[in-house]
Coordinates of C-alpha atoms and ligand atoms in Angstrom, one line a residue:
M30 CA -24.7 2.7 3.9
K31 CA -21.4 3.8 2.6
A32 CA -19.3 1.3 0.3
R33 CA -16.4 -0.1 2.1
V34 CA -12.9 0.7 1.0
L35 CA -9.8 -1.4 2.0
S36 CA -6.0 -1.3 1.3
G37 CA -3.0 -2.3 2.9
M38 CA 0.8 -2.2 2.9
Q39 CA 3.4 -4.6 4.2
P40 CA 5.6 -3.6 7.2
T41 CA 8.9 -4.1 5.3
G42 CA 11.3 -1.6 4.1
N43 CA 11.2 2.2 4.4
L44 CA 8.1 4.0 3.1
H45 CA 9.1 6.7 0.9
I46 CA 7.6 9.6 -1.1
G47 CA 6.4 7.2 -3.7
N48 CA 4.1 5.2 -1.0
Y49 CA 3.0 8.7 0.1
L50 CA 2.1 10.2 -3.4
G51 CA 1.0 7.0 -4.9
A52 CA -1.2 5.7 -1.9
L53 CA -1.3 7.3 1.6
K54 CA -2.2 10.9 0.3
T55 CA -5.0 9.3 -1.7
W56 CA -6.2 7.1 1.2
A57 CA -6.3 10.2 3.6
K58 CA -8.3 12.0 0.9
I59 CA -10.9 9.5 0.2
Q60 CA -11.3 8.1 3.6
Y61 CA -14.4 9.9 4.6
D62 CA -16.4 8.9 1.4
Y63 CA -16.4 5.2 2.3
E64 CA -16.3 3.0 5.4
S65 CA -12.6 2.7 5.4
I66 CA -10.1 0.0 6.6
F67 CA -6.5 0.3 6.3
C68 CA -4.5 -2.8 6.9
I69 CA -0.9 -3.7 7.8
V70 CA -0.3 -7.0 6.2
D71 CA 2.4 -8.7 8.4
L72 CA 1.2 -12.0 7.2
H73 CA 2.1 -11.0 3.7
A74 CA 5.5 -9.8 4.9
I75 CA 6.5 -13.2 6.2
T76 CA 6.1 -14.8 2.8
V77 CA 9.8 -13.9 2.5
Q78 CA 12.3 -14.1 5.5
Q79 CA 12.0 -11.2 8.0
D80 CA 14.0 -10.3 11.1
P81 CA 11.3 -10.9 14.1
A82 CA 12.4 -7.8 16.2
R83 CA 12.6 -5.7 12.9
L84 CA 9.2 -6.7 11.7
R85 CA 7.6 -6.2 15.1
A86 CA 8.9 -2.6 15.2
K87 CA 8.0 -1.8 11.6
I88 CA 4.4 -2.6 12.3
E89 CA 3.9 0.3 14.7
E90 CA 6.3 2.5 12.6
I91 CA 3.8 1.9 9.7
A92 CA 0.8 2.6 11.7
A93 CA 2.3 5.8 12.9
I94 CA 3.1 6.9 9.3
Y95 CA -0.6 6.2 8.4
L96 CA -1.6 8.4 11.2
A97 CA 0.9 11.1 10.2
A98 CA -0.2 11.0 6.7
G99 CA -3.8 12.0 7.9
I100 CA -5.7 8.7 8.3
D101 CA -8.2 9.5 10.9
P102 CA -8.6 6.6 13.4
K103 CA -11.9 8.2 14.6
H104 CA -13.4 7.4 11.1
S105 CA -11.2 4.7 9.6
A106 CA -10.1 1.5 11.0
I107 CA -6.4 0.9 11.2
M108 CA -5.4 -2.6 12.0
V109 CA -2.8 -5.3 11.9
Q110 CA -3.7 -8.4 9.8
S111 CA -2.5 -11.0 12.2
A112 CA -4.4 -9.4 15.0
V113 CA -7.6 -10.6 13.2
P114 CA -7.4 -14.5 12.9
A115 CA -10.3 -14.4 10.2
H116 CA -7.8 -13.4 7.6
A117 CA -5.9 -16.5 7.8
E118 CA -9.1 -18.7 8.1
L119 CA -10.7 -17.4 5.2
A120 CA -7.3 -17.5 3.3
W121 CA -7.2 -21.3 3.6
M122 CA -10.8 -21.7 2.5
L123 CA -10.1 -19.7 -0.6
T124 CA -6.8 -21.6 -1.1
C125 CA -9.1 -24.7 -1.5
V126 CA -10.9 -23.2 -4.4
T127 CA -8.0 -21.5 -6.2
P128 CA -6.5 -23.5 -9.0
M129 CA -2.7 -23.7 -8.8
G130 CA -2.6 -22.6 -12.5
W131 CA -4.0 -19.3 -11.7
L132 CA -1.3 -18.7 -9.1
S133 CA 1.5 -19.8 -11.1
R134 CA 0.7 -17.0 -13.8
M135 CA 1.1 -14.2 -11.2
T136 CA 4.0 -12.2 -12.5
Q137 CA 5.0 -10.9 -8.9
F138 CA 5.4 -14.4 -7.7
K139 CA 7.7 -15.1 -10.8
A140 CA 9.7 -12.1 -10.0
K141 CA 10.1 -12.7 -6.3
S142 CA 10.6 -16.4 -6.6
A143 CA 13.3 -15.9 -9.1
A144 CA 15.2 -13.7 -6.5
Q145 CA 15.1 -16.6 -3.6
E146 CA 16.9 -19.6 -3.4
T147 CA 14.2 -21.5 -1.8
I148 CA 10.7 -20.3 -1.7
G149 CA 8.1 -20.9 1.1
D150 CA 4.5 -22.0 0.0
G151 CA 3.3 -18.9 1.4
L152 CA 4.9 -16.7 -1.4
F153 CA 2.8 -18.9 -3.8
Q154 CA -0.2 -18.3 -1.7
Y155 CA 0.3 -14.5 -1.3
P156 CA -2.4 -13.5 -3.8
V157 CA -5.0 -15.9 -1.9
L158 CA -4.2 -14.1 1.4
M159 CA -4.7 -10.7 -0.3
A160 CA -8.1 -11.9 -1.8
A161 CA -9.1 -12.9 1.7
D162 CA -8.0 -9.5 3.1
I163 CA -10.4 -7.9 0.5
L164 CA -13.4 -10.4 0.4
L165 CA -13.4 -10.7 4.1
Y166 CA -14.6 -7.2 4.4
Q167 CA -16.8 -7.4 1.2
A168 CA -14.7 -4.4 0.1
A169 CA -16.0 -2.6 -3.1
I170 CA -13.1 -0.3 -3.7
V171 CA -9.4 -1.4 -3.2
P172 CA -7.1 1.7 -3.9
V173 CA -3.9 0.1 -5.1
G174 CA -1.1 0.8 -7.8
E175 CA -1.0 -0.5 -11.2
D176 CA 1.5 -3.2 -10.0
Q177 CA -1.4 -5.0 -7.8
A178 CA -3.9 -5.1 -10.7
Q179 CA -3.3 -8.7 -11.5
H180 CA -3.7 -9.4 -7.9
L181 CA -7.0 -7.7 -7.7
E182 CA -8.1 -9.4 -11.0
L183 CA -7.4 -12.7 -9.3
T184 CA -9.4 -11.7 -6.4
R185 CA -12.4 -11.2 -8.6
D186 CA -11.8 -14.5 -10.3
I187 CA -11.6 -16.2 -6.8
A188 CA -14.7 -14.5 -5.6
Q189 CA -16.7 -15.6 -8.9
R190 CA -15.6 -19.0 -8.7
F191 CA -16.6 -19.3 -5.0
N192 CA -20.0 -17.6 -5.7
S193 CA -20.7 -20.0 -8.6
M194 CA -19.6 -23.1 -6.5
F195 CA -21.5 -22.2 -3.4
G196 CA -23.8 -19.6 -4.1
D197 CA -23.8 -15.7 -3.9
T198 CA -21.4 -14.9 -1.0
F199 CA -18.9 -12.3 -1.8
V200 CA -19.1 -8.8 -3.2
M201 CA -17.1 -8.2 -6.3
P202 CA -14.5 -5.6 -5.8
A203 CA -14.3 -3.0 -8.6
T204 CA -12.0 -3.8 -11.3
E205 CA -11.3 -0.3 -12.0
L206 CA -8.5 1.1 -9.8
P207 CA -9.6 4.6 -8.4
A208 CA -7.4 7.5 -9.7
I209 CA -4.5 7.2 -7.5
G210 CA -1.7 9.5 -7.1
A211 CA 1.5 10.1 -8.9
R212 CA 3.7 7.2 -10.0
V213 CA 7.2 8.0 -8.5
M214 CA 10.2 6.5 -10.1
G215 CA 13.6 5.8 -8.6
L216 CA 15.8 8.6 -8.4
D217 CA 18.8 6.7 -9.4
D218 CA 16.9 4.8 -12.1
P219 CA 13.9 6.6 -13.4
L220 CA 12.8 3.6 -15.4
T221 CA 11.8 1.5 -12.4
K222 CA 9.1 2.2 -9.8
M223 CA 10.4 3.6 -6.6
S224 CA 10.9 0.6 -4.4
K225 CA 11.0 0.4 -0.5
S226 CA 13.1 -2.8 -0.7
S227 CA 15.7 -1.3 -2.9
S228 CA 18.6 -0.6 -0.3
G229 CA 20.6 1.6 -2.9
A230 CA 21.6 5.0 -1.4
G231 CA 20.2 7.5 -3.9
H232 CA 17.1 5.5 -4.9
A233 CA 14.4 6.8 -2.7
V234 CA 13.5 9.6 -0.3
A235 CA 12.2 7.8 2.8
L236 CA 9.4 9.6 4.6
L237 CA 11.5 9.6 7.8
D238 CA 14.6 10.7 6.3
P239 CA 16.2 14.0 7.8
P240 CA 16.1 17.2 5.5
E241 CA 19.9 17.0 4.6
R242 CA 19.6 13.6 3.4
I243 CA 16.5 14.3 1.5
R244 CA 18.3 17.2 -0.1
K245 CA 21.5 15.0 -0.9
T246 CA 19.5 12.1 -2.6
I247 CA 17.5 14.6 -4.8
M248 CA 20.6 16.6 -5.8
R249 CA 22.2 13.4 -7.0
A250 CA 19.2 12.2 -8.9
T251 CA 19.7 11.0 -12.5
T252 CA 18.7 13.4 -15.2
D253 CA 19.9 13.3 -18.9
S254 CA 22.6 14.9 -21.1
N255 CA 20.8 18.2 -21.6
P256 CA 21.8 21.2 -19.3
S257 CA 18.3 22.5 -18.6
V258 CA 14.6 21.7 -18.5
S259 CA 13.1 21.5 -21.9
F260 CA 9.3 20.6 -22.4
E261 CA 10.2 19.8 -26.3
G262 CA 11.8 16.6 -25.0
M263 CA 13.0 15.5 -21.6
G264 CA 14.5 12.3 -20.3
P265 CA 12.6 10.2 -17.6
G266 CA 14.7 11.4 -14.8
V267 CA 13.9 15.0 -15.3
E268 CA 10.1 14.2 -15.9
N269 CA 10.0 12.2 -12.7
L270 CA 11.5 15.3 -10.7
L271 CA 8.9 17.5 -12.2
N272 CA 6.2 15.0 -11.3
I273 CA 7.3 14.9 -7.8
Y274 CA 7.3 18.5 -7.5
Q275 CA 4.0 18.7 -9.1
A276 CA 2.3 16.1 -7.0
F277 CA 3.6 17.8 -3.7
S278 CA 2.8 21.3 -4.9
G279 CA -0.5 20.9 -6.6
C280 CA 0.5 23.1 -9.5
S281 CA -1.1 22.8 -12.9
D282 CA 0.7 21.7 -16.1
G283 CA 0.9 25.3 -17.2
E284 CA 2.4 26.5 -13.8
I285 CA 5.1 23.8 -13.9
R286 CA 6.0 24.6 -17.5
T287 CA 6.1 28.6 -16.6
A288 CA 8.2 27.8 -13.6
F289 CA 10.6 25.2 -15.0
E290 CA 11.1 25.8 -18.7
G291 CA 14.8 26.6 -19.4
L292 CA 15.7 26.1 -15.7
R293 CA 19.3 24.3 -15.0
Y294 CA 19.1 21.0 -13.7
G295 CA 21.1 22.1 -10.5
D296 CA 18.4 24.8 -9.9
L297 CA 15.4 22.4 -10.6
K298 CA 16.7 20.0 -8.1
K299 CA 17.3 22.4 -5.4
R300 CA 13.4 23.6 -5.9
V301 CA 12.2 20.0 -5.8
A302 CA 14.3 19.4 -2.7
D303 CA 13.0 22.6 -1.0
M304 CA 9.4 21.4 -2.0
V305 CA 9.8 17.7 -0.6
I306 CA 11.4 19.0 2.6
S307 CA 8.7 21.6 3.2
H308 CA 6.1 19.1 3.0
L309 CA 7.9 16.3 5.0
E310 CA 8.9 18.4 8.0
P311 CA 5.2 18.8 9.1
F312 CA 4.8 15.2 8.4
Q313 CA 7.8 14.2 10.4
K314 CA 6.7 16.6 13.1
R315 CA 3.2 14.8 13.4
Y316 CA 5.0 11.4 13.3
R317 CA 7.2 12.4 16.4
E318 CA 4.2 13.7 18.3
I319 CA 2.3 10.5 17.6
T320 CA 5.2 8.1 18.5
A321 CA 6.0 10.2 21.7
K322 CA 2.6 9.3 23.3
P323 CA 3.2 6.1 25.0
G324 CA 0.9 3.5 24.2
Y325 CA -1.1 5.6 21.7
V326 CA -0.2 3.6 18.4
A327 CA -0.8 0.3 20.3
G328 CA -4.2 1.6 21.2
V329 CA -5.3 2.8 17.7
L330 CA -4.4 -0.7 16.6
R331 CA -6.2 -2.6 19.2
E332 CA -9.4 -0.5 18.7
G333 CA -9.0 -1.1 15.0
A334 CA -8.9 -4.8 15.3
E335 CA -11.7 -4.7 17.5
R336 CA -13.9 -2.6 15.2
V337 CA -13.3 -5.0 12.0
A338 CA -13.2 -8.3 13.8
P339 CA -17.1 -8.7 13.9
I340 CA -17.4 -7.9 10.2
A341 CA -14.4 -10.5 9.4
N342 CA -16.1 -13.1 11.7
S343 CA -19.4 -12.9 10.1
T344 CA -17.9 -13.3 6.7
V345 CA -16.0 -16.5 8.0
E346 CA -19.2 -17.8 9.5
L347 CA -21.0 -17.4 6.3
V348 CA -18.2 -19.0 4.2
K349 CA -18.2 -22.0 6.8
R350 CA -21.8 -22.5 6.3
K351 CA -21.7 -22.3 2.6
M352 CA -18.8 -24.9 2.6
G353 CA -20.3 -27.2 5.1
L354 CA -17.7 -26.5 7.7
Y355 CA -18.5 -26.5 11.4
S356 CA -19.6 -23.0 12.0
A357 CA -20.8 -21.3 15.2
D358 CA -24.3 -22.2 14.5
S359 CA -23.5 -25.9 14.1
R360 CA -21.7 -25.8 17.6
K361 CA -24.8 -24.3 19.2
A362 CA -27.3 -26.8 17.6
Ligands
LIG22 N1 0.0 -6.9 -2.0 C1 -0.1 -5.6 -1.5 C2 1.1 -4.8 -2.0 O1 2.2 -5.2 -1.9 C3 -0.5 -5.4 -0.2 C4 -1.9 -5.9 0.2 C5 -2.0 -7.2 0.8 C6 -3.1 -5.4 0.0 N2 -3.4 -7.2 1.1 C7 -3.9 -6.3 0.4 C8 -3.4 -4.2 -0.7 C9 -5.3 -5.8 0.4 C10 -4.8 -3.8 -0.7 C11 -5.8 -4.8 -0.4 O2 1.0 -3.5 -2.2

């Protein structure tokens, strides 16, 4: 039996080249090596306030982006978290065995709550819900970025605590993050990771941006005070542009050096823009084809939920039995 892989994204903001190079491209590549589940985590999205109509539309947009990025719905399950009630059920059971102290140490909670005037309890529970997503499917591999490492560590701690309290129940997900793709930084601020919640123009290249806009964003990217590329010493903005080029082109370090050493920044940006546009054009074409088929995305999501629900439900039943809750067995007896 193949090991199970699970990952997910929130249906918020606009997915960008950082999400593609850092996650989606890797998911598409590794999917066949595993039994793969790719989730759209709408219950996580509502830990901060969302506009309902926008959220609803985003869910299918993200699903179509997964498909356009090459996630194969014949092999991998693409599903929406809230369509499988077991996520919320298991999250509650895990909440009850998770010490509050563990949650108050989460750096993402501290950062997100600092930006909010009032915070819902859900924001505090966010990492427990993520642990539930992973443990529900007994996933062995969770391909996420470095920024999720603390949440993954917490998932292991919760699994371990549950297993020691109630006996072996959960598979421990691997600590090691699988080698994921490039880490893409903001084009306006190359010291912070490219973010889909940043609204600043010039920050990100969204996957659905039209070509003229992509070119404009890249041409405006922050560089440094040198006139041209020097591999003897370059600022983070130039390094970021070269990384983006390398990740899309698949060029080796040597090829990048030969192609770009001494090139003026204006020309560098032009070549990066051409490379990004030439990759996003076929991607966007697939996206348009996928979304033009009425009911197609909804069908993929329905089928994905139907495929994973039995796995999820059997974990919830197991956990109920272990904890002494009223499981389906007890109702039959
Ligand atoms: N917290 C993750 C993020 O923001 C999203 C997520 C929720 C997730 N549940 C998950 C990722 C389970 C992997 C596995 O990126």
